Backbone as a ProteinNet text record, in pm:
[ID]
protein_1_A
[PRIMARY]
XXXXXXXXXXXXXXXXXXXXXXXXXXXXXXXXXXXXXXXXXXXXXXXXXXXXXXXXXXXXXXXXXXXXXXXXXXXXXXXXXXXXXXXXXXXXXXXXXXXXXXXXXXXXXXXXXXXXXXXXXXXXXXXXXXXXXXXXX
[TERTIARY]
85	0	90.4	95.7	132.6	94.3	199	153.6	241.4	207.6	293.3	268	373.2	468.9	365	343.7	272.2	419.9	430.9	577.9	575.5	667.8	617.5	518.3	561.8	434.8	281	322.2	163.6	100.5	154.9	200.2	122.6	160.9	154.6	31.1	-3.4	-87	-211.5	-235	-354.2	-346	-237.6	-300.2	-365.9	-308	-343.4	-522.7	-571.1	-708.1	-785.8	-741.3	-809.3	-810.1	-953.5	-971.3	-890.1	-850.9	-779	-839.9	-864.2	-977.5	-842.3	-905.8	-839.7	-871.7	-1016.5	-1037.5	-1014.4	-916.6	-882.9	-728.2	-736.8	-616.2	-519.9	-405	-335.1	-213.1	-230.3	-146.8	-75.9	35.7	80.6	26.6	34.8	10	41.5	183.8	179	232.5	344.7	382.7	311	164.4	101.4	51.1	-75.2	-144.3	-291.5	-375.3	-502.4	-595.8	-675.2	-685.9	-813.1	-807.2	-912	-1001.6	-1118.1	-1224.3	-1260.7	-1246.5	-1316.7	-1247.3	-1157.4	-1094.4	-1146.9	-1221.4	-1284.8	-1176.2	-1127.9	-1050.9	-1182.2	-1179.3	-1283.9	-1213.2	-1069.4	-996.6	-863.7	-810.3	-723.5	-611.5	-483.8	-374.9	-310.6	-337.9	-229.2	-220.2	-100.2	14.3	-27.8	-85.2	-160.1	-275.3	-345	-495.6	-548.8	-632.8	-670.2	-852.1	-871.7	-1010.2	-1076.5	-1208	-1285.5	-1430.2	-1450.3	-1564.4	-1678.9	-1818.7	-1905	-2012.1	-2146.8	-2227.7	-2276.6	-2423.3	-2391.5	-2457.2	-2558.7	-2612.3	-2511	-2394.1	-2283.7	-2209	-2145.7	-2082.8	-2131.7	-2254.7	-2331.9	-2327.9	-2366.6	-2327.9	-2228	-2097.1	-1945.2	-1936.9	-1952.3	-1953	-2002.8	-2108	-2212.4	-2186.1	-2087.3	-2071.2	-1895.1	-1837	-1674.4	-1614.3	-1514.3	-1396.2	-1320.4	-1378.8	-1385.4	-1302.6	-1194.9	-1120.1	-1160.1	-1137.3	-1141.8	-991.1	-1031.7	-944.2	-885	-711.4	-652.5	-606.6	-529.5	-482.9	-590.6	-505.3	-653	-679.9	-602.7	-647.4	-739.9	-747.1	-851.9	-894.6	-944.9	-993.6	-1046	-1042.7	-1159.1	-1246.8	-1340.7	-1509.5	-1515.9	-1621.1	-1668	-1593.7	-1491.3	-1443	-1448.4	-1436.4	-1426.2	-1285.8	-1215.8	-1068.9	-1121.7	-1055.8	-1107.3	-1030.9	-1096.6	-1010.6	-922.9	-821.8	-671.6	-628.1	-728.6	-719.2	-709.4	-755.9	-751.3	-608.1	-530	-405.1	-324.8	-377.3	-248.7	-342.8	-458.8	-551.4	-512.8	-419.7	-419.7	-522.9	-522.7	-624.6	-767	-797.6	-969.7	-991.3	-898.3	-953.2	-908.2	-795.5	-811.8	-908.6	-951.9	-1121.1	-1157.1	-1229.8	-1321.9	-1341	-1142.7	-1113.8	-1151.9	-1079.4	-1160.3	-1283.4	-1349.7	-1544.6	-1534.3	-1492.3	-1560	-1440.6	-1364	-1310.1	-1379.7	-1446	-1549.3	-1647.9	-1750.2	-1810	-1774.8	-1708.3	-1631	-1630.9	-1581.3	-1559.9	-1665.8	-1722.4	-1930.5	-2017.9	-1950	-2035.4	-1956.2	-1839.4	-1790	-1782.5	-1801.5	-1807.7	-1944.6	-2025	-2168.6	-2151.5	-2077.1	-2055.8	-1983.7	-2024.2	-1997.3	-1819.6	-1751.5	-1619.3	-1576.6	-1489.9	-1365.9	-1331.5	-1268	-1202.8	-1081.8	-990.8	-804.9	-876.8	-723.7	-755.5	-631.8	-599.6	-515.3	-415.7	-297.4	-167	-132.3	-77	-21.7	84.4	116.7	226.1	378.3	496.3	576	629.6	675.3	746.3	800.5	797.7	852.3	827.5	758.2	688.9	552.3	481.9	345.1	365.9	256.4	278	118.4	100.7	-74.4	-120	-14.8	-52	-40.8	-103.1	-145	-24	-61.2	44.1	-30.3	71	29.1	14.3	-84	-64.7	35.4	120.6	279	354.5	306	402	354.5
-116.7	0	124	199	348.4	412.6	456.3	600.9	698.9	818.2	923.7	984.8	1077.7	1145.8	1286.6	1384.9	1509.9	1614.4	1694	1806.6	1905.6	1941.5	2050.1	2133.5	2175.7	2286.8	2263	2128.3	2043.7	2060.1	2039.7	2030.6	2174	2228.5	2397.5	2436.5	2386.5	2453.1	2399.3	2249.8	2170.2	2242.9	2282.3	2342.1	2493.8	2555.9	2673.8	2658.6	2539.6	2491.1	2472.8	2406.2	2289.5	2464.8	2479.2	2577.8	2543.3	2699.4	2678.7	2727	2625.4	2633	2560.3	2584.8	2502.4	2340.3	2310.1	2164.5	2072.3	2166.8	2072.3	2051.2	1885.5	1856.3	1821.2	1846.7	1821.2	1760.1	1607.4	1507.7	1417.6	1345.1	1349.4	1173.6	1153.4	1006.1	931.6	863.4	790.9	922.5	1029.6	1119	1193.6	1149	1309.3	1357.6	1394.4	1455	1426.6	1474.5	1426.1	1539.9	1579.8	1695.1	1665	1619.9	1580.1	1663.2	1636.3	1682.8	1557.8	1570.1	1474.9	1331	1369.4	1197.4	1185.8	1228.3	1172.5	1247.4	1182.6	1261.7	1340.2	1447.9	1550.5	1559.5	1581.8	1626.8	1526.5	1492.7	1453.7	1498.8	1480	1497.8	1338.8	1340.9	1227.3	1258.4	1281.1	1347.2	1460.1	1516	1644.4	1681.8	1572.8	1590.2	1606.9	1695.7	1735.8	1578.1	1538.1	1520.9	1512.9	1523.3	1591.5	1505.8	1505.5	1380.9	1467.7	1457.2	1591.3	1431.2	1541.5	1486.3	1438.3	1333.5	1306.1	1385.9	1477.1	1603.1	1695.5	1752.2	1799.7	1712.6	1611.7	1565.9	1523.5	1507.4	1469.9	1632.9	1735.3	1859.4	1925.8	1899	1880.8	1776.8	1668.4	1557.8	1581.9	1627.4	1669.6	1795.6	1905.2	1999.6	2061.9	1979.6	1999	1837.4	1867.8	1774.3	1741.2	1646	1607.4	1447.7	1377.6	1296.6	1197	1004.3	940.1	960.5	1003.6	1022.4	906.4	903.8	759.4	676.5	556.9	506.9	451.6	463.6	428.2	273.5	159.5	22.3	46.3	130.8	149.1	266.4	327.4	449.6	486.6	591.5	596	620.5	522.4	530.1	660.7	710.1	838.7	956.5	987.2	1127.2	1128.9	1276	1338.1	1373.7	1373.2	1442.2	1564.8	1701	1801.4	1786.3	1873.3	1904.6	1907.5	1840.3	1858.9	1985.7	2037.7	2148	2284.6	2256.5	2368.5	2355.5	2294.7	2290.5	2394.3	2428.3	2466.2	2637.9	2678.3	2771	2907.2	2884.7	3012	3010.5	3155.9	3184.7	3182.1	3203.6	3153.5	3004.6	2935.4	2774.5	2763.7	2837.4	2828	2809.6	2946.7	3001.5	2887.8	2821.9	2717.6	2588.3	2550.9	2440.1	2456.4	2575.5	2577.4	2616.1	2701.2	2614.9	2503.5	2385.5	2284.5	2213	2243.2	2173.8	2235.3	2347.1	2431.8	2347.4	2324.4	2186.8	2057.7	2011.1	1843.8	1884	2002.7	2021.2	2010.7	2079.9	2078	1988.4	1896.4	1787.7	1678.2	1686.7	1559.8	1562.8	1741.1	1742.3	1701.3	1641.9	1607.6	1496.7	1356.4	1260.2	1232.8	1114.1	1069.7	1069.4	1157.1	1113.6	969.3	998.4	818	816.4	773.9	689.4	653	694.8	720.8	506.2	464.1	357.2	311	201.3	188.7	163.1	182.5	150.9	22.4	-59.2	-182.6	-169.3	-240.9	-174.9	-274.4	-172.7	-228.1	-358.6	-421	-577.8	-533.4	-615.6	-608.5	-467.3	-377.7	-258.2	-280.1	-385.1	-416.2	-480	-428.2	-483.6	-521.1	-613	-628.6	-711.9	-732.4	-788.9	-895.3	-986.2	-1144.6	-1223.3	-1310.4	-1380.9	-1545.3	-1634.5	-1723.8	-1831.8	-1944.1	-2024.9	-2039.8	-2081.8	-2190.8	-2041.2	-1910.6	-1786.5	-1834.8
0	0	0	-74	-102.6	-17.1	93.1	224.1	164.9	74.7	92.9	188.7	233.7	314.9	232.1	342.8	342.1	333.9	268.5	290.3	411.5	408.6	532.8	488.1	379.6	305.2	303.7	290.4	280.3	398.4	522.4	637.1	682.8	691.1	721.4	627.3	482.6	482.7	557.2	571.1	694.5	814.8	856.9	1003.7	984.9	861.6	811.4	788.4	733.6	702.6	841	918.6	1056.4	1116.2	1219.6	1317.7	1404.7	1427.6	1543	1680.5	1749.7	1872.5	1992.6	2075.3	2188	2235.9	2148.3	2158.7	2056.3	1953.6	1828.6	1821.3	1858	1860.3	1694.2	1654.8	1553.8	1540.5	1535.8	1567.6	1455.2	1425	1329.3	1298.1	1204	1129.9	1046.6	1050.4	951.6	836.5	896.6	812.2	739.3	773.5	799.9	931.6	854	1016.4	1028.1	1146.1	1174.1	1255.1	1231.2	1316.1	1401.9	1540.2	1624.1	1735.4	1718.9	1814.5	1973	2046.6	2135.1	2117.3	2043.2	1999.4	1859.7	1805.8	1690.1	1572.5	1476.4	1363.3	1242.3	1248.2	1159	986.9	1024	921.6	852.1	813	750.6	633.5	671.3	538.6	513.5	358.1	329.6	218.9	198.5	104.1	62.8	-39.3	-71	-18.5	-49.9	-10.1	138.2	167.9	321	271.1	391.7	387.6	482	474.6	572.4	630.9	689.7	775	793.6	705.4	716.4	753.5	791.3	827	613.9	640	506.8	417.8	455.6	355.4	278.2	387.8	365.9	287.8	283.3	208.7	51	49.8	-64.8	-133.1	-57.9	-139.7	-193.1	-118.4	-147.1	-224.9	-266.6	-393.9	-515.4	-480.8	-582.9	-664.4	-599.8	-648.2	-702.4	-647.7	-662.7	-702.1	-815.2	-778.6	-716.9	-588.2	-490.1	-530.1	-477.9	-433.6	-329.9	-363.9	-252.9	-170.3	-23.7	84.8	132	143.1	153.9	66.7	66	3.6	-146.5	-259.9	-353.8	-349.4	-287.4	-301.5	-158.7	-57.2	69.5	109.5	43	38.2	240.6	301	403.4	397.5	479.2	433	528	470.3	582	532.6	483.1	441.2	274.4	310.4	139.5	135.8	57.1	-28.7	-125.6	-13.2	-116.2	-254.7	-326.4	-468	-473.4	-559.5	-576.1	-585.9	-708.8	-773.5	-662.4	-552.9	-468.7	-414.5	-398.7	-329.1	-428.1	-564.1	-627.4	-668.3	-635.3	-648.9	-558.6	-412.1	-363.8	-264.3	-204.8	-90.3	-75.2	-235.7	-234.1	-195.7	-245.1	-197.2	-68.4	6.6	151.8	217.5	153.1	248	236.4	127.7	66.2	158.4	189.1	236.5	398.7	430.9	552.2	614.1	544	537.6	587	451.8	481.1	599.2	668.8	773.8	867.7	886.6	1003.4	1017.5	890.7	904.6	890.5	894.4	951.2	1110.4	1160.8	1299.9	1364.7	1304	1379.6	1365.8	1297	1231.8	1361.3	1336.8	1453	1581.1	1609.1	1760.8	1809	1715.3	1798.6	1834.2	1761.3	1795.3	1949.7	1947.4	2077.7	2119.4	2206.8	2243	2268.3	2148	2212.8	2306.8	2381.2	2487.5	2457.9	2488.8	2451.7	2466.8	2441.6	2442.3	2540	2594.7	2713.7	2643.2	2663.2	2651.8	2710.4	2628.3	2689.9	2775.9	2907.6	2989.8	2894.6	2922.5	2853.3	2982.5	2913.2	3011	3094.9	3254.3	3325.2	3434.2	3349.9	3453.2	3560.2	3453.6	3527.2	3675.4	3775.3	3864.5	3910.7	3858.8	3941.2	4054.1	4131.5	4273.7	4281.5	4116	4148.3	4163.7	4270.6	4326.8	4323.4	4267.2	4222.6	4407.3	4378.8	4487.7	4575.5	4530.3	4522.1	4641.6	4641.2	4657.2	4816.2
[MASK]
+++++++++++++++++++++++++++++++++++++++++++++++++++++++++++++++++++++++++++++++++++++++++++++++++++++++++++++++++++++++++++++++++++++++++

């Protein structure tokens, strides 16, 4: 499977897109990035393409109306997001605006969903200590 690598530029311009709020986290992935609400990922970079997790009216109107991209690898696309336009990456500050619209709604759309739950960390060997003590002790 093909993971490109996002540039810095690429890089800089996604956080330039993703709101910048204090409950949106922007974490890296797999050499790109992910931009999260509540745990839930709203936004996405992999390699050029930003994509975006809208509710499905929104996304059907963003499909329906722009050359719009499957988000992710092309043998596994991600279900649930859109890949904005290519064409906007190379357009300038009007498709900024554009792009970040629609990451304003991915944001509002995912902060309704239910928060994840970090998930536990496995303890590394030899740190765990859980009390149980076998018969024989």
């Amino acid at each position: 499977m093909d993971m490109p690598k996002a540039t810095e530029e690429e890089k800089e311009r996604f956080r330039r897109v993703v709101p910048d709020r204090p409950d949106v986290v922007v974490k890296p992935m797999f050499g790109n990035l992910g931009a999260f609400v509540n745990g839930n990922m709203f936004a996405g970079l992999f390699g050029s393409t930003i994509g975006v997790k809208l509710s499905a009216e929104d996304k059907e109107l963003l499909e329906s109306s722009e050359r719009t991209v499957p988000f992710g690898p092309a043998e596994r696309p991600m279900g649930g997001y859109t890949g904005l336009p290519e064409v906007w990456n190379e357009e300038g500050d009007g498709d900024d605006t554009r792009a970040r619209a629609w990451a304003e709604k991915a944001l509002g759309y995912v902060a309704t969903l239910p928060a994840k739950e970090p998930k536990a960390r496995p303890a590394k060997p030899g740190t765990s200590r859980t009390g149980n003590r076998s018969a024989a002790e």
